[in-house]
C-alpha atoms as a PDB file:
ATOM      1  CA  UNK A   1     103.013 110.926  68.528  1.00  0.00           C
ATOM      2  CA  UNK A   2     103.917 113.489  65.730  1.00  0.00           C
ATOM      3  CA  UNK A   3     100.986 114.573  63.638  1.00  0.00           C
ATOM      4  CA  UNK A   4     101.138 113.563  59.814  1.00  0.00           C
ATOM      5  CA  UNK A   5      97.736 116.071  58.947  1.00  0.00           C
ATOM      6  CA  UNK A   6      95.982 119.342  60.278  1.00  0.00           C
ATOM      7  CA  UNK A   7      92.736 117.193  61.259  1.00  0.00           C
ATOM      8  CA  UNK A   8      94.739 113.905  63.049  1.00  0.00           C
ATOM      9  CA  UNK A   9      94.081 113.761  66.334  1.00  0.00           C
ATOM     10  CA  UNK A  10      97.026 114.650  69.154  1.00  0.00           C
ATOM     11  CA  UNK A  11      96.519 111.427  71.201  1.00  0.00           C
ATOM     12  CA  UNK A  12      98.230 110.418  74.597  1.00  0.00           C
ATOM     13  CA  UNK A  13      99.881 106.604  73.904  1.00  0.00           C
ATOM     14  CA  UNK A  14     102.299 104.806  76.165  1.00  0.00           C
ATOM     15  CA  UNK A  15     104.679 102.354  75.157  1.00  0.00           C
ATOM     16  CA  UNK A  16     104.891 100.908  78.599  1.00  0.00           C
ATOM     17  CA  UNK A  17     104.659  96.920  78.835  1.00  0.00           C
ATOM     18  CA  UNK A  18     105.030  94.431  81.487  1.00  0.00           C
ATOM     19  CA  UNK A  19     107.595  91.627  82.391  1.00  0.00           C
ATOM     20  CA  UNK A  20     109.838  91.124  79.744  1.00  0.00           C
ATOM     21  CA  UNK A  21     110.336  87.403  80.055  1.00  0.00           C
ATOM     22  CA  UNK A  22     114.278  87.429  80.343  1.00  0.00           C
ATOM     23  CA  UNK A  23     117.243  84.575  78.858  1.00  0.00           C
ATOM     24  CA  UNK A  24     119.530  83.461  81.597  1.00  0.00           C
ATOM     25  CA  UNK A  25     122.956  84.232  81.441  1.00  0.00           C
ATOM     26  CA  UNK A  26     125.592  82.826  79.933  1.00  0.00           C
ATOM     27  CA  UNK A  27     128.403  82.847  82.423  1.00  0.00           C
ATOM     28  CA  UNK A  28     129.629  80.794  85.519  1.00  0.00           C
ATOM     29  CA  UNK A  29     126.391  79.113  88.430  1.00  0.00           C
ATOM     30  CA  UNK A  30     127.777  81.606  90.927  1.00  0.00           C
ATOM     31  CA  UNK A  31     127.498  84.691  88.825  1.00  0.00           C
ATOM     32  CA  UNK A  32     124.404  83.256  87.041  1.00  0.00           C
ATOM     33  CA  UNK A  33     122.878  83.599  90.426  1.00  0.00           C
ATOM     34  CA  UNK A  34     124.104  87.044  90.929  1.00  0.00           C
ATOM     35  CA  UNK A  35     122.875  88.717  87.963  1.00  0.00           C
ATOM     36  CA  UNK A  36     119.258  86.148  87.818  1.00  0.00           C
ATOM     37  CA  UNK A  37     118.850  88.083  91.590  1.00  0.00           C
ATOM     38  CA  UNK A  38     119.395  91.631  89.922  1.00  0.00           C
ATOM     39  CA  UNK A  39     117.282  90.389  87.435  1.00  0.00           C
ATOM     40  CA  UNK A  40     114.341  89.293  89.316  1.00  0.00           C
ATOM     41  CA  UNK A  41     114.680  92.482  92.096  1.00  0.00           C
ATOM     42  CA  UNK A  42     113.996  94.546  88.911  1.00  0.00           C
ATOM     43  CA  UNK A  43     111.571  92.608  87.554  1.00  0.00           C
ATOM     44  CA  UNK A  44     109.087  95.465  86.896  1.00  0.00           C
ATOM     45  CA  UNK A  45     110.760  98.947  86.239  1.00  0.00           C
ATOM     46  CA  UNK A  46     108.608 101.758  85.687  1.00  0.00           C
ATOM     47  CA  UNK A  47     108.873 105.452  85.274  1.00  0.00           C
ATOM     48  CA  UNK A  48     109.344 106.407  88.479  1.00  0.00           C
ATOM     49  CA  UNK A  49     111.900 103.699  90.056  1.00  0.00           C
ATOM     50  CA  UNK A  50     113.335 103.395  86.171  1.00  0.00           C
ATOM     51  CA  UNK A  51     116.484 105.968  87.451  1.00  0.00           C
ATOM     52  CA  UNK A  52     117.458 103.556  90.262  1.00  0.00           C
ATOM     53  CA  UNK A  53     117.238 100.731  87.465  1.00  0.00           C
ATOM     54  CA  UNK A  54     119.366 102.465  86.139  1.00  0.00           C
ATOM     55  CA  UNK A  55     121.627 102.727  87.607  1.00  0.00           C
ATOM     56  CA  UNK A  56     122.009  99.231  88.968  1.00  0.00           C
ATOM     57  CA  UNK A  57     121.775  98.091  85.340  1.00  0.00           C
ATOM     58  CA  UNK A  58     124.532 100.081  84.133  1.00  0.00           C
ATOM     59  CA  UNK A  59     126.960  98.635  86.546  1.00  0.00           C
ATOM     60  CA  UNK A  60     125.914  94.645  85.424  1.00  0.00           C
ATOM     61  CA  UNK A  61     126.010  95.880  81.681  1.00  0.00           C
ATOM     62  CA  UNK A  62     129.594  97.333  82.532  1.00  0.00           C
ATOM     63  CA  UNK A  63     130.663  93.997  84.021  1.00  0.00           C
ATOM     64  CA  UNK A  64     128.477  91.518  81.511  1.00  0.00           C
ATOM     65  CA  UNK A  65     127.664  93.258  78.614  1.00  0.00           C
ATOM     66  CA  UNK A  66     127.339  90.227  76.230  1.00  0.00           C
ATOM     67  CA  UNK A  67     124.406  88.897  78.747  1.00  0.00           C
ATOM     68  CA  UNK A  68     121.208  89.432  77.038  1.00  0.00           C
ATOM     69  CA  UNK A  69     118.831  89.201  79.525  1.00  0.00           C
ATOM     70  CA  UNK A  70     120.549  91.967  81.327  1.00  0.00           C
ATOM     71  CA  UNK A  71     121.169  94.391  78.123  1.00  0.00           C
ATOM     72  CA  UNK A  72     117.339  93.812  77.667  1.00  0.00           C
ATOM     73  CA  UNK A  73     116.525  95.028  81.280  1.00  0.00           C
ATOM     74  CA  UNK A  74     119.373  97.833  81.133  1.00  0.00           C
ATOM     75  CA  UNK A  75     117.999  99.517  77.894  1.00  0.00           C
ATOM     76  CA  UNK A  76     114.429  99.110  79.250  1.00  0.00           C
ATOM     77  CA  UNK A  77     115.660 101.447  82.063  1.00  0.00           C
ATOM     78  CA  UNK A  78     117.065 103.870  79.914  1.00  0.00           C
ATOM     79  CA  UNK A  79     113.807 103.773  78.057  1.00  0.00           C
ATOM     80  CA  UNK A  80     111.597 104.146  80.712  1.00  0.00           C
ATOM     81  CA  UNK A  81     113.839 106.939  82.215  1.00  0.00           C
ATOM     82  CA  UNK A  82     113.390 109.244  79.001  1.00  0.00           C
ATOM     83  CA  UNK A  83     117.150 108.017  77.301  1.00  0.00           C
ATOM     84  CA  UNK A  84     115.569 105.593  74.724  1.00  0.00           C
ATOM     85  CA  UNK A  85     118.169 106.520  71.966  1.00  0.00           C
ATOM     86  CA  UNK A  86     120.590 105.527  74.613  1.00  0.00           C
ATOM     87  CA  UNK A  87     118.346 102.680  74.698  1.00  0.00           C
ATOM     88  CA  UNK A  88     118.974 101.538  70.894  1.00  0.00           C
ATOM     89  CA  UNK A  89     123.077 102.161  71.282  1.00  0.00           C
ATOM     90  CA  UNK A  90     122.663  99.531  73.618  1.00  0.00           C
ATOM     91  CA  UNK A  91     120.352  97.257  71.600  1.00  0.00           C
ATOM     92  CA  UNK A  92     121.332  97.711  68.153  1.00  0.00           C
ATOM     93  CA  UNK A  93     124.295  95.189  68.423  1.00  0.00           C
ATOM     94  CA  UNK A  94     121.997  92.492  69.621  1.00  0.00           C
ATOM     95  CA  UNK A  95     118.735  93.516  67.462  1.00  0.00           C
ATOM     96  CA  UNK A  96     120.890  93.707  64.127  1.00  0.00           C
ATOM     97  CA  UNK A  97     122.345  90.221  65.053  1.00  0.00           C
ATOM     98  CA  UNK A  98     120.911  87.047  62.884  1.00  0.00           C
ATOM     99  CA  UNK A  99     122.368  85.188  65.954  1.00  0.00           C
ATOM    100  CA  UNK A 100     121.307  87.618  68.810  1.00  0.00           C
ATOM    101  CA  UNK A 101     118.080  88.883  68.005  1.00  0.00           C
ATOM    102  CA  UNK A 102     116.440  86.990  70.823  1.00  0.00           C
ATOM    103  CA  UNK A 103     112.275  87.781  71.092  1.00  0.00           C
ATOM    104  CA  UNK A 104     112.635  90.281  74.091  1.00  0.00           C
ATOM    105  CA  UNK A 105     115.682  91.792  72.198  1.00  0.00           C
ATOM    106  CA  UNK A 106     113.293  92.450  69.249  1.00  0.00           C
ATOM    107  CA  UNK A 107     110.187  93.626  71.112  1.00  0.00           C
ATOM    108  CA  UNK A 108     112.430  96.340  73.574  1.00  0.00           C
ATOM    109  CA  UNK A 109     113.981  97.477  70.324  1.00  0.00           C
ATOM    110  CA  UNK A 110     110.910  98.139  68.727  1.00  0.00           C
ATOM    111  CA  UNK A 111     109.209 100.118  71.806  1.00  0.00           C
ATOM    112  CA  UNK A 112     112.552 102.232  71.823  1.00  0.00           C
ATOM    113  CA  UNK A 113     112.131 102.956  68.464  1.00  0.00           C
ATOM    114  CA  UNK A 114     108.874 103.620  68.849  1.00  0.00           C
ATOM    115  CA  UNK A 115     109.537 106.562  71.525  1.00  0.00           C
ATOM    116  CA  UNK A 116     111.923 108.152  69.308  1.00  0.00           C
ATOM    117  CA  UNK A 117     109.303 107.813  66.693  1.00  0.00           C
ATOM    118  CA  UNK A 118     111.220 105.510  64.505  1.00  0.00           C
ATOM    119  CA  UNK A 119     107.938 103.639  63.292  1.00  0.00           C
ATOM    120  CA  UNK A 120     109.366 101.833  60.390  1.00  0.00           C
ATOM    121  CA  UNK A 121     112.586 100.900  62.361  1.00  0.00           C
ATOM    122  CA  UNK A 122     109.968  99.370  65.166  1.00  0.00           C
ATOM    123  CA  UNK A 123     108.045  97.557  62.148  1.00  0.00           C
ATOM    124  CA  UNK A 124     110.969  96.042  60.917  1.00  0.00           C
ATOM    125  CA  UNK A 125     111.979  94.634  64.465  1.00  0.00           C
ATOM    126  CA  UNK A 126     108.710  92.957  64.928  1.00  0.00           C
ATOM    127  CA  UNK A 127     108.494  91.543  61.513  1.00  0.00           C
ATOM    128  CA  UNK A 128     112.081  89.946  62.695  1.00  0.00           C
ATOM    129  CA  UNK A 129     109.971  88.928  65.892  1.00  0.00           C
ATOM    130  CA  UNK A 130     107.064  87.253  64.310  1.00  0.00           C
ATOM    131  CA  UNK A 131     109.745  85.128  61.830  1.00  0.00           C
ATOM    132  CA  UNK A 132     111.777  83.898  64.553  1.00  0.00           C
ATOM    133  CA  UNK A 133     112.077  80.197  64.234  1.00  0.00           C
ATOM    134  CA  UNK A 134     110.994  77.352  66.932  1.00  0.00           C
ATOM    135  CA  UNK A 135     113.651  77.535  68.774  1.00  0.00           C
ATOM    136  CA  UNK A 136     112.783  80.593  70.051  1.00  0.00           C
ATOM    137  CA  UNK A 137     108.861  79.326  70.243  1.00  0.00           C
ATOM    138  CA  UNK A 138     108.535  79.693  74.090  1.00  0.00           C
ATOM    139  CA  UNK A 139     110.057  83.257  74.820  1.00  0.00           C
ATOM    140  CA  UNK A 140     108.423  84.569  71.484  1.00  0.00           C
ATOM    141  CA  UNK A 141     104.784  83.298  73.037  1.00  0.00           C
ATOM    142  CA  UNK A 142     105.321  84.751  76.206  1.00  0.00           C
ATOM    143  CA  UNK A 143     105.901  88.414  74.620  1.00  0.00           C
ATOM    144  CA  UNK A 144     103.729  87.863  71.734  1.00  0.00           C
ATOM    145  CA  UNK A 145     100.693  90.380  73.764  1.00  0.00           C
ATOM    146  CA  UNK A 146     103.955  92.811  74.137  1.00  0.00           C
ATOM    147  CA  UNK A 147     104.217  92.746  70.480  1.00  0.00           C
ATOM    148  CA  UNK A 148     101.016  93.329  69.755  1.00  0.00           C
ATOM    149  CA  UNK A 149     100.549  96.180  71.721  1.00  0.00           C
ATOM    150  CA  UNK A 150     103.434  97.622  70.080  1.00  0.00           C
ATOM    151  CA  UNK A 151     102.508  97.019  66.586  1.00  0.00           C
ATOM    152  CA  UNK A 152      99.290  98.556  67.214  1.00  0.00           C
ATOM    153  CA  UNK A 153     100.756 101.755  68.008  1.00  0.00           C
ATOM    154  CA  UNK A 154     102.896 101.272  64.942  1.00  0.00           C
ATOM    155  CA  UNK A 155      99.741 101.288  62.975  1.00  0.00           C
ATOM    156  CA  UNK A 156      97.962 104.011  65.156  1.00  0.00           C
ATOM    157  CA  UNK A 157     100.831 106.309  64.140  1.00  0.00           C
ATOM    158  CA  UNK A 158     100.455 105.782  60.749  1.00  0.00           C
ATOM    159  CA  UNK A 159      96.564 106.314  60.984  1.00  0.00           C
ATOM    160  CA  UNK A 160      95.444 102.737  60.407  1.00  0.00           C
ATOM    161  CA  UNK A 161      92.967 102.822  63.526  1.00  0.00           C
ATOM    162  CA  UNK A 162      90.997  99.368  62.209  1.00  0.00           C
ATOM    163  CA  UNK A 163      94.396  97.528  62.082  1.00  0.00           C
ATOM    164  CA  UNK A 164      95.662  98.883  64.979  1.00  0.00           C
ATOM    165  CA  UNK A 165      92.117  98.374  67.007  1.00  0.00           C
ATOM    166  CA  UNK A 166      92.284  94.630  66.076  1.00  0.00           C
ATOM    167  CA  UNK A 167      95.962  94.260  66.695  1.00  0.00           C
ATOM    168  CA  UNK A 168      95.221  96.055  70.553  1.00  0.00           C
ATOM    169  CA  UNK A 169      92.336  93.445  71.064  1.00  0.00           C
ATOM    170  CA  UNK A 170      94.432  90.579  70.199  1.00  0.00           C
ATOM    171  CA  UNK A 171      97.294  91.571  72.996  1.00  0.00           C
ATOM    172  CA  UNK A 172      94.461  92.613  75.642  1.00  0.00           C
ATOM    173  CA  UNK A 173      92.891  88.826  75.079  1.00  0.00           C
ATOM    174  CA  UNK A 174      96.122  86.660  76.112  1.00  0.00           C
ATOM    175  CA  UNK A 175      97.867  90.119  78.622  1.00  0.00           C
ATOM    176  CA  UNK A 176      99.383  89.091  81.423  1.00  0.00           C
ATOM    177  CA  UNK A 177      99.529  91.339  84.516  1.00  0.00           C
ATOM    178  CA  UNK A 178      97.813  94.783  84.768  1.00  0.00           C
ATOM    179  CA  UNK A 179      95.891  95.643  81.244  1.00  0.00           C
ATOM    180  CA  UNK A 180      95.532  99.368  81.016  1.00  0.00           C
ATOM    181  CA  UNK A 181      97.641 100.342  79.076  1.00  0.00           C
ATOM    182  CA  UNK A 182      96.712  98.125  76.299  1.00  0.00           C
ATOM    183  CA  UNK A 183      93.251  99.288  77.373  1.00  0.00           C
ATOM    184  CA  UNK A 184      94.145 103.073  76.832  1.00  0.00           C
ATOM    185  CA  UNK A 185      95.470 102.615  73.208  1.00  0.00           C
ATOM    186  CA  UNK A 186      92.702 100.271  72.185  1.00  0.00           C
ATOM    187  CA  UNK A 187      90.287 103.058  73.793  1.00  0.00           C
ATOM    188  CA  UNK A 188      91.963 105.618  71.699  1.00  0.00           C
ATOM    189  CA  UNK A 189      91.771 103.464  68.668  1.00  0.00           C
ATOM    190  CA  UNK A 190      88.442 103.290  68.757  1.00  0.00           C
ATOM    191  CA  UNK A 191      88.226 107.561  69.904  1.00  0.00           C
ATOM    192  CA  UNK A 192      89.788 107.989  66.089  1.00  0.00           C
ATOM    193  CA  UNK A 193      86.894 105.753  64.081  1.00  0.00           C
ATOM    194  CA  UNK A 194      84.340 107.583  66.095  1.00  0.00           C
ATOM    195  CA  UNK A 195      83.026 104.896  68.505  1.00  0.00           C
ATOM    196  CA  UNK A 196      83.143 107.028  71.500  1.00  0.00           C
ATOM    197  CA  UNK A 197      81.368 105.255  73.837  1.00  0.00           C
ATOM    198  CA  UNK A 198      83.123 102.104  73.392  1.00  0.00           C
ATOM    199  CA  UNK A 199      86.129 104.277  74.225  1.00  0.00           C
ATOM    200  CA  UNK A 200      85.123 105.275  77.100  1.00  0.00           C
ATOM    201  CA  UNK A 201      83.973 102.189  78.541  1.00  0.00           C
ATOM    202  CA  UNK A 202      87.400 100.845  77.891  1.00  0.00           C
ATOM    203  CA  UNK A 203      88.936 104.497  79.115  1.00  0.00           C
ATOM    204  CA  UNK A 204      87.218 103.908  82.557  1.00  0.00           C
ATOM    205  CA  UNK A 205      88.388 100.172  83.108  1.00  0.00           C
ATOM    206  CA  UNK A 206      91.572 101.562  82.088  1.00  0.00           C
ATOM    207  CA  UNK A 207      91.271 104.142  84.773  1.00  0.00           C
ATOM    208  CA  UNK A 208      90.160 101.915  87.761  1.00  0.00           C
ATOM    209  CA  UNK A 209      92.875  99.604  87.344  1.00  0.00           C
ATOM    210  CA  UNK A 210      95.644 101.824  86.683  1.00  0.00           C
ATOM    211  CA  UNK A 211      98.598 102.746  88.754  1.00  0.00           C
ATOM    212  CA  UNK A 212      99.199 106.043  89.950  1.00  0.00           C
ATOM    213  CA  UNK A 213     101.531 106.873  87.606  1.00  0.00           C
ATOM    214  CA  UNK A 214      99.673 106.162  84.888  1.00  0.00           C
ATOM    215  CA  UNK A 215      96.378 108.335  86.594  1.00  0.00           C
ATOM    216  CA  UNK A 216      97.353 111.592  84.846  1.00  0.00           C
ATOM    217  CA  UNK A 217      97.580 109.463  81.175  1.00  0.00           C
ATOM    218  CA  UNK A 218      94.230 108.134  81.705  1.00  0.00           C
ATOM    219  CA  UNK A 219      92.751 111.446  83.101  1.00  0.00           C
ATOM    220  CA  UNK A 220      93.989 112.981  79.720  1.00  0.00           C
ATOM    221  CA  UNK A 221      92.843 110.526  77.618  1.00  0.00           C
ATOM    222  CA  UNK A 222      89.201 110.096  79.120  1.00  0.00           C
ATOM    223  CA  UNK A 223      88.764 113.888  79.173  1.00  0.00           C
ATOM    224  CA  UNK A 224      90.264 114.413  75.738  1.00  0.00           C
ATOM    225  CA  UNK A 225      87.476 111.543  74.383  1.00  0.00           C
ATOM    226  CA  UNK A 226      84.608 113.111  76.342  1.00  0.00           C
ATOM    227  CA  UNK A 227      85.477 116.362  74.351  1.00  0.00           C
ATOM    228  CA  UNK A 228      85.764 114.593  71.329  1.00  0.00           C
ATOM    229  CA  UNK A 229      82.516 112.682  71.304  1.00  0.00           C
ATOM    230  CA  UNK A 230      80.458 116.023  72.559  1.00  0.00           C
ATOM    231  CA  UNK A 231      81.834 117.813  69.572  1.00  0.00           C
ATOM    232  CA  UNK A 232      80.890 114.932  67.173  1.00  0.00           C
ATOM    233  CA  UNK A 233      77.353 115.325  68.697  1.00  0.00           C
ATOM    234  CA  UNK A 234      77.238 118.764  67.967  1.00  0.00           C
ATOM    235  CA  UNK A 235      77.459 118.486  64.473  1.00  0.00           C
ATOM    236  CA  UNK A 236      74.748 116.097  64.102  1.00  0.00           C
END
C-alpha cells in the first residue's frame, strides 16, 4: 500500500479471498462438464499453486474465452501469481460490460485493481457490484463478505480506518471458509485508530488459523503492532 503522508503507517494487507462462487458455462453438456471439472479442481488457488492455475487456465481461456466463470478463475490466477495487470486485460471486457459485469466479474476486478493500486478503479467496480439488479441477487449474496473485505481496504488506503474497520466487521460476520485474512486487515484497522490490543487479539486468531503461506503476513503484522502499541505507551 503506497503511503499518501510522512506519519501513515506502512501496513502489510492482502487482497486474498476465498471461493469465488463461479457462473456455469455457456456452451454444449459435454464441454459444460469439462470446463465445471477444471473449475471445481481449482476451486481454491492460492499463491503458491496459483502458477499451475495458471497455466491450466490459460489453455480453457484460449479455447472458451467468452465463458465467464472461467475468465473469472483465469485472471484470479494471474492475480494471485503477481500478473494482476494481466489480470485486468483479461477482465476489463467483461467488467466494462452493462451485460457482462456478472458479481464475481466485479469483485475479481476490483481486488486486481486493488494490487496495482488502482483504488478508485476498485471503488467504481464495487459500486457497479452493490447496484446489480435481482437477477443477479444470489451470486451477488454469496460474494457480498468478498466485497466487503475489499472495500475495506479501499478505504484503509485512503486512510478512512473507522469506515474501513466497520466495513471488515461486516465481511468477517457472514465469511465463509478460513477468516484470517479478513481478520488481519480488520486487526490493522484497528492498529491505525490506536486500539492496540483489540488488534492483537484479532492478530493472534488471525495467526492460529492461518495457512502457512500466510504465517510470514501475520508474523509481520503482529510484530509490527506490538512495536506500535509499545511506542504509543512510551509517550504517555
Amino acid at each position: 500500500m503506497t503511503e499518501q503522508s510522512s506519519n501513515r503507517i506502512k501496513i502489510l494487507v492482502s487482497t486474498a479471498f476465498c471461493g469465488l462462487m463461479l457462473f456455469g458455462c455457456q456452451n454444449s453438456s459435454s464441454q459444460t462438464g469439462m470446463y465445471q471439472q477444471a473449475l471445481e479442481s481449482r476451486q481454491q488457488i492460492t499463491h503458491s499453486n496459483a502458477g499451475e492455475a495458471v497455466q491450466l487456465y490459460e489453455r480453457l481461456y484460449a479455447r472458451n474465452s467468452g465463458d465467464i466463470g472461467i475468465t473469472v478463475k483465469y485472471a484470479e490466477a494471474l492475480r494471485k501469481a503477481g500478473m494482476p495487470q494481466q489480470a485486468l486485460t483479461v477482465l476489463s471486457p467483461l467488467a466494462e460490460s452493462q451485460m457482462k459485469a456478472k458479481p464475481a466479474v466485479l469483485v475479481e476486478y476490483a481486488a486486481s485493481n486493488i494490487a496495482v493500486g488502482r483504488f478508485m478503479h476498485a471503488q467504481h467496480a464495487l459500486d457497479k457490484f452493490y447496484g446489480l439488479d435481482k437477477k443477479n441477487a444470489a451470486d451477488k449474496d454469496d460474494l457480498q463478505p468478498q466485497a466487503l473485505n475489499l472495500n475495506g481496504l479501499v478505504l484503509s488506503a485512503s486512510g478512512h480506518h473507522a469506515e474501513a474497520e466497520e466495513k471488515y466487521r461486516e465481511a468477517l460476520a457472514s465469511w465463509l471458509g478460513n477468516p484470517s485474512i479478513v481478520m488481519n486487515n480488520l486487526a490493522l484497522s484497528l492498529a491505525q485508530q490506536g486500539k492496540f490490543d483489540e488488534a492483537l487479539d484479532f492478530l493472534e486468531q488471525a495467526q492460529r488459523q492461518s495457512t502457512p503461506e500466510q504465517q510470514g503476513m501475520h508474523d509481520q503484522n503482529l510484530a509490527l503492532v506490538e512495536k506500535l502499541q509499545k511506542k504509543s505507551a512510551k509517550k504517555k
